mmCIF file of C-alpha atoms and ligand atoms in Angstrom:
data_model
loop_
_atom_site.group_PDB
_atom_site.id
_atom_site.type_symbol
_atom_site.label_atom_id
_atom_site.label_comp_id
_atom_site.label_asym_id
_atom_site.label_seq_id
_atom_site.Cartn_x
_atom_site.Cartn_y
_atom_site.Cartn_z
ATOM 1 C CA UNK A 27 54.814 164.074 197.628
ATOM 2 C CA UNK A 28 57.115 166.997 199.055
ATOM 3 C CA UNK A 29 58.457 165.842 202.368
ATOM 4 C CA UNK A 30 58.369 169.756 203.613
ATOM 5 C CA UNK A 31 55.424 171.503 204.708
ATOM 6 C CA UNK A 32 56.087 174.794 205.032
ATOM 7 C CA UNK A 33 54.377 176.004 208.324
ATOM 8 C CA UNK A 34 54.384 179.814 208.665
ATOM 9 C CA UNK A 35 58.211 180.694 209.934
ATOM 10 C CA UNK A 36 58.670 176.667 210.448
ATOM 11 C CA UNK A 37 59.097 173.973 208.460
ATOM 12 C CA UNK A 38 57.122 170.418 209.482
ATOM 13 C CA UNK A 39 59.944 167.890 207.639
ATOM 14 C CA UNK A 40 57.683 164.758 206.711
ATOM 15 C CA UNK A 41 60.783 162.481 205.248
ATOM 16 C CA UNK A 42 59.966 160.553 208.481
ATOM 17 C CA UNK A 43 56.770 160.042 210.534
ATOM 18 C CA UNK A 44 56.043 162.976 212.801
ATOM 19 C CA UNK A 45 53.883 163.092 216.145
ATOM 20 C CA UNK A 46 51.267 165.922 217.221
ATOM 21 C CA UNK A 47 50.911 166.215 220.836
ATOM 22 C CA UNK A 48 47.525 166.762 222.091
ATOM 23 C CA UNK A 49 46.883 169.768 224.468
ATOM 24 C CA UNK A 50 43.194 170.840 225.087
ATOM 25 C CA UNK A 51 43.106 174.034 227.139
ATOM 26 C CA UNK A 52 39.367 173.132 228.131
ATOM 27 C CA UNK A 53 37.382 171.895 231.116
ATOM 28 C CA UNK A 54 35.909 168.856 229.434
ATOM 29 C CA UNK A 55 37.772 167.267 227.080
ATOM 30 C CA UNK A 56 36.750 163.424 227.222
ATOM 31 C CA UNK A 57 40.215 162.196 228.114
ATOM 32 C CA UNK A 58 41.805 164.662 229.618
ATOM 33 C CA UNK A 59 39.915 167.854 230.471
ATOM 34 C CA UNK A 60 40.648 170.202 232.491
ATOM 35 C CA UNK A 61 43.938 169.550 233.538
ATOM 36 C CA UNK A 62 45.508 173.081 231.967
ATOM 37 C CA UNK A 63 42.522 174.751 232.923
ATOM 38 C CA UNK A 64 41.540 176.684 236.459
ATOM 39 C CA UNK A 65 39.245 178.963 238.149
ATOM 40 C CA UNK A 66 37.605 179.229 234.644
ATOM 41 C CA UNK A 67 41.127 180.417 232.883
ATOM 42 C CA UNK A 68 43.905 178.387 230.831
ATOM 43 C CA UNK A 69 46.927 177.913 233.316
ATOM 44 C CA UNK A 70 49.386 179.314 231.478
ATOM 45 C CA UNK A 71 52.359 177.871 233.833
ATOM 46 C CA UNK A 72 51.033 174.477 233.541
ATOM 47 C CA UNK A 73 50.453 174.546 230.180
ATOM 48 C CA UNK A 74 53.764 175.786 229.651
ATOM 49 C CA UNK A 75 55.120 172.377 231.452
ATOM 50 C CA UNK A 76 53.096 170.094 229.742
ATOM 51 C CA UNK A 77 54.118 171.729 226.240
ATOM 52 C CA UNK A 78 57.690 171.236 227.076
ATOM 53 C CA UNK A 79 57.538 168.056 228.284
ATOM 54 C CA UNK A 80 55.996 166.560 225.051
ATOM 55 C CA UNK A 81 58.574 168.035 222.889
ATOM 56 C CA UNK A 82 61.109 166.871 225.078
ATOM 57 C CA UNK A 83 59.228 163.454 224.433
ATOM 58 C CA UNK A 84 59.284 163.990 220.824
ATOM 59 C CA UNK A 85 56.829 165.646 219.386
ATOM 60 C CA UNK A 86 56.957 167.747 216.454
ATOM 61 C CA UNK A 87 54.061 169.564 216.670
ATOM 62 C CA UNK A 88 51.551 170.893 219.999
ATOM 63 C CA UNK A 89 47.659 171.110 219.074
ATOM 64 C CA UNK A 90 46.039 173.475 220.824
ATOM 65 C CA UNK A 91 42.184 173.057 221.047
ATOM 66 C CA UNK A 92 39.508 175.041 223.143
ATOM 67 C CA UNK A 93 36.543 174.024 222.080
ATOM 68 C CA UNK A 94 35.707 169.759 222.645
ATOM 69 C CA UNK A 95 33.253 168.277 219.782
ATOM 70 C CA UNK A 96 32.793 165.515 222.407
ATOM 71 C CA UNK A 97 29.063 164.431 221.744
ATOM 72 C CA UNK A 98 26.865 167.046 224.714
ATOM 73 C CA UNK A 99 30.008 168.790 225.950
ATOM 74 C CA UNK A 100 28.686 172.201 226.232
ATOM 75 C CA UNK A 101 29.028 175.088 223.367
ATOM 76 C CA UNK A 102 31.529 177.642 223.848
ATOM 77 C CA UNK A 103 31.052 181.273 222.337
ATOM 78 C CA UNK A 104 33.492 182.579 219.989
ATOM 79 C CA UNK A 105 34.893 185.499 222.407
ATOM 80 C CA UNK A 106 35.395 182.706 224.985
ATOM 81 C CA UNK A 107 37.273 180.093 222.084
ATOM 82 C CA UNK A 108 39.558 183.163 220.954
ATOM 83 C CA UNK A 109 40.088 183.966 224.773
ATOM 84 C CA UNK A 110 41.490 180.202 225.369
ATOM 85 C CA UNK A 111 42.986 179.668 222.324
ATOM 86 C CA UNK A 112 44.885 182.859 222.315
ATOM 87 C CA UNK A 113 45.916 182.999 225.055
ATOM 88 C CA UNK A 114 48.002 179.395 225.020
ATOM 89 C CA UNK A 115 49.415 180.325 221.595
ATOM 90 C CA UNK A 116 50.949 183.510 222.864
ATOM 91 C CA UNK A 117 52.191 181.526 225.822
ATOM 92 C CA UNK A 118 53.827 178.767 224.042
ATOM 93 C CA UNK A 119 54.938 180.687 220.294
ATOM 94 C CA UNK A 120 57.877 182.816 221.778
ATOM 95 C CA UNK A 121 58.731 179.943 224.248
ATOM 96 C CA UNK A 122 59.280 176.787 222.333
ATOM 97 C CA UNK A 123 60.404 176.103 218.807
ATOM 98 C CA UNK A 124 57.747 173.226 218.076
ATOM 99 C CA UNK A 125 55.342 173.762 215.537
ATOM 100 C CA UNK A 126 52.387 175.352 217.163
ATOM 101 C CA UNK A 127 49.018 174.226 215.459
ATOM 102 C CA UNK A 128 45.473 175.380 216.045
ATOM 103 C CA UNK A 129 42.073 172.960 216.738
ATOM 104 C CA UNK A 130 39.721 175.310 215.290
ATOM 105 C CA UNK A 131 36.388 175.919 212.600
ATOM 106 C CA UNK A 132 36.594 179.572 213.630
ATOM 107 C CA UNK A 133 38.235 181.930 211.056
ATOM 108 C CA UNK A 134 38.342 184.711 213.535
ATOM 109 C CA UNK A 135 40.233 182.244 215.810
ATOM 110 C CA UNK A 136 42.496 181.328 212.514
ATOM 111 C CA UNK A 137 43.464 184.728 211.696
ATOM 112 C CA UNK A 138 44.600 185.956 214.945
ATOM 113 C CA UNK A 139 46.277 182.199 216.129
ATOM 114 C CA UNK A 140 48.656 182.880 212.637
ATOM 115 C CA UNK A 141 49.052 186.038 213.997
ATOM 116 C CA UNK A 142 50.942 185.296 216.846
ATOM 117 C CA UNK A 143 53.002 182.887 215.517
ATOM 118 C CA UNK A 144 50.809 179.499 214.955
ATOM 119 C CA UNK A 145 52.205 177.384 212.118
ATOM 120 C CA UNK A 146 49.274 174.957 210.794
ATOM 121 C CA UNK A 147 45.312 175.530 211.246
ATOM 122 C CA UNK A 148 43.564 171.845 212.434
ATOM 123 C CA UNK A 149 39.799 171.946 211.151
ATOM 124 C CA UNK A 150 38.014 169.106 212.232
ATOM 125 C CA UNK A 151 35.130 170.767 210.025
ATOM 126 C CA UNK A 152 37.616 170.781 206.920
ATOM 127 C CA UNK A 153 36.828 174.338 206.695
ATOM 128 C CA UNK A 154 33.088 174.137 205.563
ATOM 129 C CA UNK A 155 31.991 177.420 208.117
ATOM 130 C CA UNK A 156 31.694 180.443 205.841
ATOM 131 C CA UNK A 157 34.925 182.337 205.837
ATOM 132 C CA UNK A 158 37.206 179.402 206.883
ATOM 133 C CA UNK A 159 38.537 179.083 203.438
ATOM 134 C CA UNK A 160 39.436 182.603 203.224
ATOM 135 C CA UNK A 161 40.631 182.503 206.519
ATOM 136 C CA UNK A 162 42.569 179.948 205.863
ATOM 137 C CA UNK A 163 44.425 181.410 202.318
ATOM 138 C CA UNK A 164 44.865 184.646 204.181
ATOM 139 C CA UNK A 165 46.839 182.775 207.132
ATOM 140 C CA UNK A 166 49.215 181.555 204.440
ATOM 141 C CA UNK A 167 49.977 178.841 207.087
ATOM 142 C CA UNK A 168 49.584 174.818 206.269
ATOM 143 C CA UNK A 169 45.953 173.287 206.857
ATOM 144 C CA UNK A 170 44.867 170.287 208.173
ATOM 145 C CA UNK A 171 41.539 168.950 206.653
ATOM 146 C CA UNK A 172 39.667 166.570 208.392
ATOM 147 C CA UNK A 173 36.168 164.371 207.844
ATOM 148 C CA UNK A 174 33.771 164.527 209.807
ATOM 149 C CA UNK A 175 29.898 163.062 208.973
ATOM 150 C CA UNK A 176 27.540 165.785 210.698
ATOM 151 C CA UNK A 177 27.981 167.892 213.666
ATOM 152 C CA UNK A 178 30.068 166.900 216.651
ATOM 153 C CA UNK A 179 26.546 166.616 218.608
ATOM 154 C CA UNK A 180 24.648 164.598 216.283
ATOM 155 C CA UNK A 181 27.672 162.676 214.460
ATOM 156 C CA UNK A 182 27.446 159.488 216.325
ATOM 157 C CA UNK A 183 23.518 158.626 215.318
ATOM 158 C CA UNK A 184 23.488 156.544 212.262
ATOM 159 C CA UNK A 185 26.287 157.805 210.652
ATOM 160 C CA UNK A 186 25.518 156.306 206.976
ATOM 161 C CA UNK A 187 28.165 155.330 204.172
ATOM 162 C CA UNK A 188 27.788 153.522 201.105
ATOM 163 C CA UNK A 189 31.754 152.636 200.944
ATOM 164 C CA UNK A 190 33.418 154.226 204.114
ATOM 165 C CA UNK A 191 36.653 154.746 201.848
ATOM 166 C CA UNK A 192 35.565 155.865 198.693
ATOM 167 C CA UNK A 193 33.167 158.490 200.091
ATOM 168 C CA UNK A 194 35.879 159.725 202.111
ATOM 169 C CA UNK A 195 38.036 160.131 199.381
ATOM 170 C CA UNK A 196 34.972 162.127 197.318
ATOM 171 C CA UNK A 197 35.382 164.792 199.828
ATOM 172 C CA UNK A 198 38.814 164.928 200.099
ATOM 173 C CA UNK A 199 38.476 165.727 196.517
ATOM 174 C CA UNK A 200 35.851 167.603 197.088
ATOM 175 C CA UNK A 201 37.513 169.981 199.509
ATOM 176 C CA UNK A 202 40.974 170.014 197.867
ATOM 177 C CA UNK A 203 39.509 171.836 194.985
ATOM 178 C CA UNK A 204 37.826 174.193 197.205
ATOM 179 C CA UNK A 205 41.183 174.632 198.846
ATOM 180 C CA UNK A 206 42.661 175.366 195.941
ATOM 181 C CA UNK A 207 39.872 177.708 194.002
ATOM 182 C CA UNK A 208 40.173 179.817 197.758
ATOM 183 C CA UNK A 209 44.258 179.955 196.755
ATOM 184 C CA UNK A 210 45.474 177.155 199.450
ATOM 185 C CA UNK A 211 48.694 175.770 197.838
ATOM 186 C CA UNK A 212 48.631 172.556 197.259
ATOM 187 C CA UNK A 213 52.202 171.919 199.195
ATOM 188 C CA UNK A 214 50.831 172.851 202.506
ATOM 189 C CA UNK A 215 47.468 170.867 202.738
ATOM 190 C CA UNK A 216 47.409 167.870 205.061
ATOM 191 C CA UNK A 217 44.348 165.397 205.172
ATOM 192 C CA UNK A 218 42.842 163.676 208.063
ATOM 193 C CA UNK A 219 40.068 160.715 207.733
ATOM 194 C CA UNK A 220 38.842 161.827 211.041
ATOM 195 C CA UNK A 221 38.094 158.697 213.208
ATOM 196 C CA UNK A 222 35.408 158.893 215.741
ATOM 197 C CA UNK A 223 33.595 161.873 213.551
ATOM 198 C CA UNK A 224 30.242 160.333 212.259
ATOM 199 C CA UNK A 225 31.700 156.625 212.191
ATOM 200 C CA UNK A 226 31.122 153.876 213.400
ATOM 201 C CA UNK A 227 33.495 151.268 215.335
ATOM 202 C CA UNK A 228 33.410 148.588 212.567
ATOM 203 C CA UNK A 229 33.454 151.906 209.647
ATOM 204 C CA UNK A 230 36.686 153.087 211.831
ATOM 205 C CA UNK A 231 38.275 150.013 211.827
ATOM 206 C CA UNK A 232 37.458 149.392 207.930
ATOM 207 C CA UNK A 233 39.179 153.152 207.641
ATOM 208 C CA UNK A 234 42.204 152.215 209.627
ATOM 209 C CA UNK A 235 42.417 148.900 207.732
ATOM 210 C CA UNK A 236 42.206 150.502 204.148
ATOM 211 C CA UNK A 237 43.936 153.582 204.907
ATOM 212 C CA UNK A 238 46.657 153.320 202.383
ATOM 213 C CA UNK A 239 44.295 154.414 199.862
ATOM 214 C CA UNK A 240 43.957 158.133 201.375
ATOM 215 C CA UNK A 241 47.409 158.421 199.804
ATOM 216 C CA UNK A 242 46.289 158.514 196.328
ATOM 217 C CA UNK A 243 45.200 161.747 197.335
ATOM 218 C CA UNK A 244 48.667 162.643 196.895
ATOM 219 C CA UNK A 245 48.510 164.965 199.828
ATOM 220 C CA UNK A 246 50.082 163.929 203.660
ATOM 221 C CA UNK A 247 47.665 161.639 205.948
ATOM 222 C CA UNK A 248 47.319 162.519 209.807
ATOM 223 C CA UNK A 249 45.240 160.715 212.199
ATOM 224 C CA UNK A 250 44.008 160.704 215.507
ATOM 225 C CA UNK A 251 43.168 157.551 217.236
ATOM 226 C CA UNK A 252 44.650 158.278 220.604
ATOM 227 C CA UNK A 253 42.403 156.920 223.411
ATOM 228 C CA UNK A 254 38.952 156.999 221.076
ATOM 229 C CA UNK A 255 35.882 155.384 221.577
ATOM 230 C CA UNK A 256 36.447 152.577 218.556
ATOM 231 C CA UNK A 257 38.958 150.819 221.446
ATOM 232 C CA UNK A 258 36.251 150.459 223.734
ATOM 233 C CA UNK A 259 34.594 148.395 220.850
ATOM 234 C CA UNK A 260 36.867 145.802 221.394
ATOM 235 C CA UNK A 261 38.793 146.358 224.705
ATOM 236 C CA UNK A 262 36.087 147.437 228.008
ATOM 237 C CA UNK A 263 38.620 150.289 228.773
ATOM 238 C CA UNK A 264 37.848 153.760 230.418
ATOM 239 C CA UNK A 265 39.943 156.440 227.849
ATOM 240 C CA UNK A 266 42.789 156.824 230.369
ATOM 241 C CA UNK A 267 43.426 152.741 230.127
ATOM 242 C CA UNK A 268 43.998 152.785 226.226
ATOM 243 C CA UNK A 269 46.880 153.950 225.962
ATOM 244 C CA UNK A 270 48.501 150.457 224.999
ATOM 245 C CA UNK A 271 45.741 150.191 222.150
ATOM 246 C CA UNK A 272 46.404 153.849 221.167
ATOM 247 C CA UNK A 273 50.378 153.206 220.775
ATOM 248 C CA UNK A 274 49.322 149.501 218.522
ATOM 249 C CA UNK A 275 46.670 151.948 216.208
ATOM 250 C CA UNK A 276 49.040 155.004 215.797
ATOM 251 C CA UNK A 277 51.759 152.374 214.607
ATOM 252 C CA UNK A 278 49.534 150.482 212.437
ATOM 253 C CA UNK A 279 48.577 154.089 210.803
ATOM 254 C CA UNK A 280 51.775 154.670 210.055
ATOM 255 C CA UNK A 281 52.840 151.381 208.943
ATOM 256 C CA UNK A 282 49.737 151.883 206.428
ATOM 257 C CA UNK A 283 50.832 155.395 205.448
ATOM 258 C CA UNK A 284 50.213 157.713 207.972
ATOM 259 C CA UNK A 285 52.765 160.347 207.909
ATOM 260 C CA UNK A 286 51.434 162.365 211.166
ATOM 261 C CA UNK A 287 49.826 160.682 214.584
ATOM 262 C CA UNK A 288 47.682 163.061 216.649
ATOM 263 C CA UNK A 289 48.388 161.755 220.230
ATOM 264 C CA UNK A 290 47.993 162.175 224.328
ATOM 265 C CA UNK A 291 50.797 159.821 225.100
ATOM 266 C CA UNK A 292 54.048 161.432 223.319
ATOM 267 C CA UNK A 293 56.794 159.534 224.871
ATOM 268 C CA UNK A 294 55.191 156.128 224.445
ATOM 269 C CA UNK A 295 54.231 156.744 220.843
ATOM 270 C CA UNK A 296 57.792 157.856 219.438
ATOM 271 C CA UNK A 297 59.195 154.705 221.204
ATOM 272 C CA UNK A 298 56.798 152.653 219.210
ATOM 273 C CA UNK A 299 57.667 154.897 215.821
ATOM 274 C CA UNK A 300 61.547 154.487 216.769
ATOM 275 C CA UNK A 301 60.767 151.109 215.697
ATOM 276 C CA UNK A 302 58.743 150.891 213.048
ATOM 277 C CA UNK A 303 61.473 153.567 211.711
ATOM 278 C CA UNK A 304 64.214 151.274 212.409
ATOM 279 C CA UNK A 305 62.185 148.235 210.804
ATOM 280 C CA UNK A 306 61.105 150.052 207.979
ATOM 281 C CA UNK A 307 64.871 151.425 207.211
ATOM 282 C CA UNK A 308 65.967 147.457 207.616
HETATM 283 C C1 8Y7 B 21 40.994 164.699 215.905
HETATM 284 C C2 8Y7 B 21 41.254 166.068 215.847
HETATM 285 C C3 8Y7 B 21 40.117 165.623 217.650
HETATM 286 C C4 8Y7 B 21 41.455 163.875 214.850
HETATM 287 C C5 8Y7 B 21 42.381 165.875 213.857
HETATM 288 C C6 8Y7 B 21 39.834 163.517 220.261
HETATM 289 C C7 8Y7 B 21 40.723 168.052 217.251
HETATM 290 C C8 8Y7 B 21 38.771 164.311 219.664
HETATM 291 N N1 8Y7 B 21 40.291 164.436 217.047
HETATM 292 N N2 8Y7 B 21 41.945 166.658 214.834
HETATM 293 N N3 8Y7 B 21 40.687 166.640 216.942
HETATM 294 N N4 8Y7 B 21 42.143 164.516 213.839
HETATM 295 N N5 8Y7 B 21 43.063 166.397 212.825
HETATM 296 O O1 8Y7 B 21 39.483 162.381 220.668
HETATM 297 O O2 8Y7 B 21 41.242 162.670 214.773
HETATM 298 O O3 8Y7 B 21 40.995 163.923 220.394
HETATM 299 S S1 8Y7 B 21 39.252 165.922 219.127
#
C-alpha cells in the first residue's frame, strides 16, 4: 500500500496514523452545530480559530461539511451547500497548510472546493449521485469513499445485512471499479466503513471489531466514530460526554488498521495515537 496520497498540491503521508479534524460550518450538526455559524452565515473569523487550533493539536487534515445527514436535520439546497462550503475553503486554503478536505455528494460543490485549493473530496454517499464520479476524476484530487445503507433520513430503520463485513467489502469492490472505469487512480482512493450510516449498534461494533479485514481492500481505511450514537449503546452519554469513549474507539481503529481517524477532539486523540505509535514502534 503506498504510504503517500497525493492530495491536489499536498501530500497526506500515511507511513503513520493521521487525524481529520472535524469542522461543520452548519447550524445543526448533532454534536456540535452551530458553533462556526451566525446570523445565518459561516463565521469566517471563528472558523479561522478553530481550524488553527486543531492543527496546532495535530491534525493532518480539516473536514469541512455543510450539509448534516443527521436523521430529520433539515435539507439544504445546493446554492446554499456551495455558499457554506465555499466560502470556509477559501477562508482556510491560503491560510493554513493542512490538508483541506470536503464533506460533500455534490459534484458542483466538488468541482469548485478543488478549485480553490481543497485537497481530498469526503463522500459519505461514495459518490453514487450522478456526476460525482466524473466530478470526482475531473478534481484529480484524492477521494474518500464511504458506506452508507440508505439515505441519511431513512438509514437508521432496519438497516439489514446478511454479514455486516463481507457486504461491506462487496461494495467497496463494487465502487472501486467504478472509481476506476470513471479514471480515479487507484493511489489516491481512501475507504471508509461508515459507522452510524444504516447500522446498527451491535453491526457497528461487529465492524469495529472485524475491521482489519477492510484492508484486504488494499486501499487506506478512515473512520469516524467520534462522539456517535453506537456509545450511547453502551455508555447513557449525551454526544458532548463521549469524548473518553471516542479517544478508546479511534485507538482501537487504528490498532486494527485504521490509517485515518475522523475526529471532534484533536488534541486528546493524537495523545492517545502518540501512544499506540510509541507501543507499536516498541
Ligand atoms: C463520517 C463522515 C460524518 C464518517 C466519513 C458524524 C461526514 C456524522 N461521519 N465522513 N461524515 N466518515 N468519511 O457523526 O464516519 O460526524 S457526519
Amino acid at each position: 500500500m503506498c504510504p503517500l496520497i497525493p492530495c491536489g498540491q499536498r501530500v497526506l503521508d500515511l507511513s503513520q496514523p493521521r487525524i481529520m479534524g472535524i469542522l461543520n460550518v452548519t447550524p445543526d450538526s448533532f454534536s456540535d452545530g452551530g458553533e462556526l455559524f451566525r446570523d445565518q452565515q459561516v463565521d469566517t473569523d471563528a472558523l479561522l480559530k478553530r481550524a488553527e487550533s486543531m492543527v496546532s493539536a495535530g491534525a493532518d487534515i480539516l473536514d469541512i461539511g455543510g450539509e448534516s445527514t443527521r436523521p430529520g436535520a433539515r435539507k439544504v439546497s445546493e446554492t446554499e451547500e456551495l455558499d457554506r462550503v465555499l466560502t470556509a475553503v477559501e477562508a482556510l486554503a491560503s491560510r493554513i497548510e493542512t490538508i483541506i478536505s470536503v464533506d460533500s455528494s455534490s459534484p458542483s460543490v466538488m468541482r469548485e472546493s478543488a478549485s480553490l485549493g481543497a485537497g481530498l473530496l469526503n463522500d459519505v454517499r461514495g459518490f453514487r449521485r450522478p456526476g460525482a464520479l466524473q466530478a470526482a476524476a475531473e478534481t484529480g484530487l484524492a477521494v474518500c469513499v464511504m458506506h452508507m445503507q440508505g439515505e441519511p433520513d431513512t438509514m437508521q430503520n432496519q438497516p439489514t445485512y446478511g454479514d455486516v463485513v463481507d457486504d461491506i467489502s462487496a461494495f467497496f469492490t463494487e465502487r472501486l471499479a467504478e472509481l476506476d472505469t470513471a479514471g480515479v487512480a487507484r493511489d489516491r482512493i481512501l475507504i471508509d466503513p461508515g459507522f452510524g450510516f444504516g447500522k446498527t449498534a451491535e453491526q457497528n461494533f461487529e465492524l469495529l471489531a472485524k475491521l482489519e479485514a477492510m484492508g484486504s481492500m488494499g486501499v487506506p481505511v478512515l473512520v469516524g466514530l467520534s462522539r456517535k450514537s453506537m456509545i450511547r449503546s453502551v455508555l447513557d452519554r449525551a454526544p458532548s460526554e463521549r469524548l473518553f469513549a471516542s479517544v478508546a474507539l479511534a485507538t482501537m481503529a487504528v490498532e486494527r488498521g485504521a490509517r485515518i481517524v475522523r475526529v471532534h477532539d484533536v488534541a486528546e486523540t493524537a495523545d492517545a495515537l502518540a501512544m499506540w505509535q510509541k507501543v507499536s514502534q516498541s
